[in-house]
Amino acid sequence: MDLFPRAGQRAASQGGILEGANPSHYNPKDPITLFIIQAGIIIIFCRLLHFPLSKIRQPRVIAEVIGGIILGPSVMGRIPGFKAAIFPDASLPNLSNVANLGLILFLFLVGVEVDMRLFLKNFKVAASVGAAGMILPFGLGCAIAYGLYEQFKSEPGTVHVSLGVYMLFIGVAMAITAFPVLCRILTEFDLLSTDVGLIVLAAGIANDVTGWVLLALTVALVNAGTGLTALWVLLTGIAWVVFLVYAIRPAFLWVLHKSGSLQNGPSQSIVTLTLLLVLASSFFTGVIGVHPIFGAFLIGLICPHDGGFAIKLTEKLEDIIGALFLPLYFALSGLSTNIGLLDDGITWAYVIGVLACAFFGKLIGGTIAARLCKLVWRESFTIGVLMSCKGLVELIVLNIGLQAKILSVRVFTIFVVMALVTTFATSPLTQTIYPPAYRRKLELWRAGEIDWDGNRLAPSDDSSVGDGSYREKRRSGDIRKLLVYLRLDSLPGLFTFMTLLSEKDGDQTVTKVHPKQEQDDTTAADPSIPQKKPLEVHGLRLVELTERTSSVMQVSEVDELAQRDPLVNVLHTFGQMNNVAVSGSVAVVPESSYGEAMTNKALDLSTDMILVPWIEASEGSELARTVTNEHRDPVFTTGMHSAFMQEILANRSCTAAIFVNRGFGAASHRQPREGGPGLRRNISAFSLTSARDKAVFAPIADRSHHIFFPYFGGADDRAALRFVLQLARNSNVTATILHASPTPSAKNAVTETTSSAAAEITELPATQPSGLNKLLHRVHQSRAEPTTTSPSKVPSASETAPNSDRAFFTTLRDSLPLALKPRVLFTDAPPGNSDAITTALELANAEVGQSPKNAGDLIVVGRVHEPHILAAQGGVLSPVREDYGTALYSSAGWDMKKSLGGVAERVVRGNTRVSVLVMQAGGGTGEDFS
């Protein structure tokens, strides 16, 4: 088809493929069709490669470069006609222009990501590690540059440069560190809060800025015809930096203050202004003989980080740059790479030599400098390994050298291989040298809690108290340190628990007197009255860490993020008004590490209990989406919420509580208005402001709570019973504590029931998951053994446990303080019941939820119970189906049972009117340093 108008035609034909046109044919007057094909192939190919590489924690730049290499002359370029059809030489300038525009914007984001405040705070150690990490590889690079210069200087595609300029460029390529990739690795391995992370990040900033300055000098020397011209280029560049810092930056800050962008984030006008500054600075540094990317980098450096402006600005730009522009640029690097040129021994010798100089130069220099800063050897080696990461910054440097014709395609390929290997090796080496268990051990060793071998040291105030006694004391004491998972939709229930546990004493209220008035003895506080230690509550906000640059920046600025986080500030205000000592923090971690973040914080704070709200599947956290990305609650993906709960429950260092909130402390928002049709309203960021629902919630006149607790026995129930009695100290709380153990007749039926259950287990379908079959087999073994017990055998733990549980229940009932007796009722299950759980549920439904105008009722249950309790529920398969049987039919039910336990799951599903608190007792240190 002729795309150009013939004689007599007014316009080109628009029929396209319908008229037989070839869409991959390059038309210089209409290049967009082929560009779309090229961009689509590159993006899809790179994404497909990144999926398996992400499983081994490799950055996306690895997939993008490998994708370019595969699409280039090394692999697919060898297919006859592939390059001419998809990547013809005439089309590459258009692809390169788009990719270089993306590179300019990306270097701007790199400058925004660099927070010079961090470097200044850690100037001494950052300067020493950064300098040592550059000097040694720079020297080794200059040494090997001599051989590269002599061996490959006459290759096609290069221009003659002096040996000094060539050595300077190779030295910079060896010495530079990939700061953006480094930030992502530190964030992914949760190292930014450690000494290693702070040192590497600060040194990386110094290394990055110094490397770009040296590279700008190198480009100026290459582009300048004489030494005098190079000097003028250098002086002009310095003058431009001074102009940006002392003229443009103050004016830019003034505009941001006047427009409110520092507080509220950049508007579209501010984003436009910023991009114009980026393009203007890039234009200037380009026309004076320095690469345009340096101008963009400088504008990024002068952008303020106050009020989260840098993060919010990055959020506006990062997706289009990371999803479209960067894959094109790094795929172009791969298209320029030809592995086939590494075809002789001397070339491979230089590959190994360049790789050794780059890796060991960084490793040795960074390790020695870190060791001189008094870090242990494994920390020092980790710093050396991290500083050896090259990544995308190295590829940018190499592309500049290739475009300036300093490097031939063969030498460019040598350095691309080096960049890929060093970047690929950084993550696994870091994980091997500096694993989380070793980091935890090092923290406790420096805190004086363990010796170097991992053995716990006795408390300094009482060396005779052993570790077991200490844990038992924690289990038997009150909850005075509480760690809560802060979520917007769970604040009413969390605040209610804080109020009930705070134990405010009205007798200690002191009447305030004006400072200038004389204070008499009647208004002075009585020093003889002992002041109770206030409840300590620490709230932890979890923000999902993604691949976005803004997410990584949140980690490096997490302290400022916590200061302006609305939920943390609400927690602080509530604590000040209710005599509760509170603190709050924000953790930016991957979704898969939420549980680890909670348990690590509990270990750091030595908390008595972790309180986590249960997020039901129907709660899409819809309201959370109406707030900004920076502060919204995370919405768990399929299966991740169960994994989050399981990881918290696996930590036995303290008591864990899962709270299923159904209006505890606040009126339920799920109930429709009386008299209305009960239509469902979907809330969104747009419909929220236009809503016309005028429903007003009056203050709660009846602030009472009623708690129902069925006591079956076991460690979890004993911990729950202590907690219920602690809540009952509040005058607004009444409690019913039911001893729900089965009657003696039911206990005698346990042996027969378990035998029948074991027989029926063997008849389960063979299609069950292998892990579940193993679990059922263990249940079969453990529950079938009592049938062979002889009368003379010593009673097992399951036989003696009911007696100890009954004694514990009786002791607490008989020692109940007089102040609690009018509000706490201890009772036994009705005689003759054979199904303890069903009986408890019936009694609970009869008691709780009967006062709809009060502040909410609560059912408290233990999470894990002994098999002899569940076996007495009646029905042959009761013990098996209670614990595991629902998994055969419903994955959602299996997740709930696995997290809450069998009894709690029945309570949650059997009574939807009241809130449920599921408790698991702590019983160990939670530490493993083996």
CSV table of C-alpha atoms in Angstrom, one decimal, residues 29 52 144 260 264 344 491 494 679 844:
chain,number,residue,atom,x,y,z
A,29,LYS,CA,6.6,10.6,8.7
A,52,PRO,CA,10.8,-15.4,38.1
A,144,ILE,CA,43.1,-2.1,34.3
A,260,GLY,CA,0.4,25.3,50.3
A,264,ASN,CA,-0.9,19.4,50.9
A,344,ASP,CA,38.5,-15.0,22.6
A,491,LEU,CA,-9.8,2.7,66.4
A,494,LEU,CA,-8.8,-0.2,70.5
A,679,LEU,CA,-29.8,0.4,50.8
A,844,ALA,CA,-23.5,-16.5,75.8
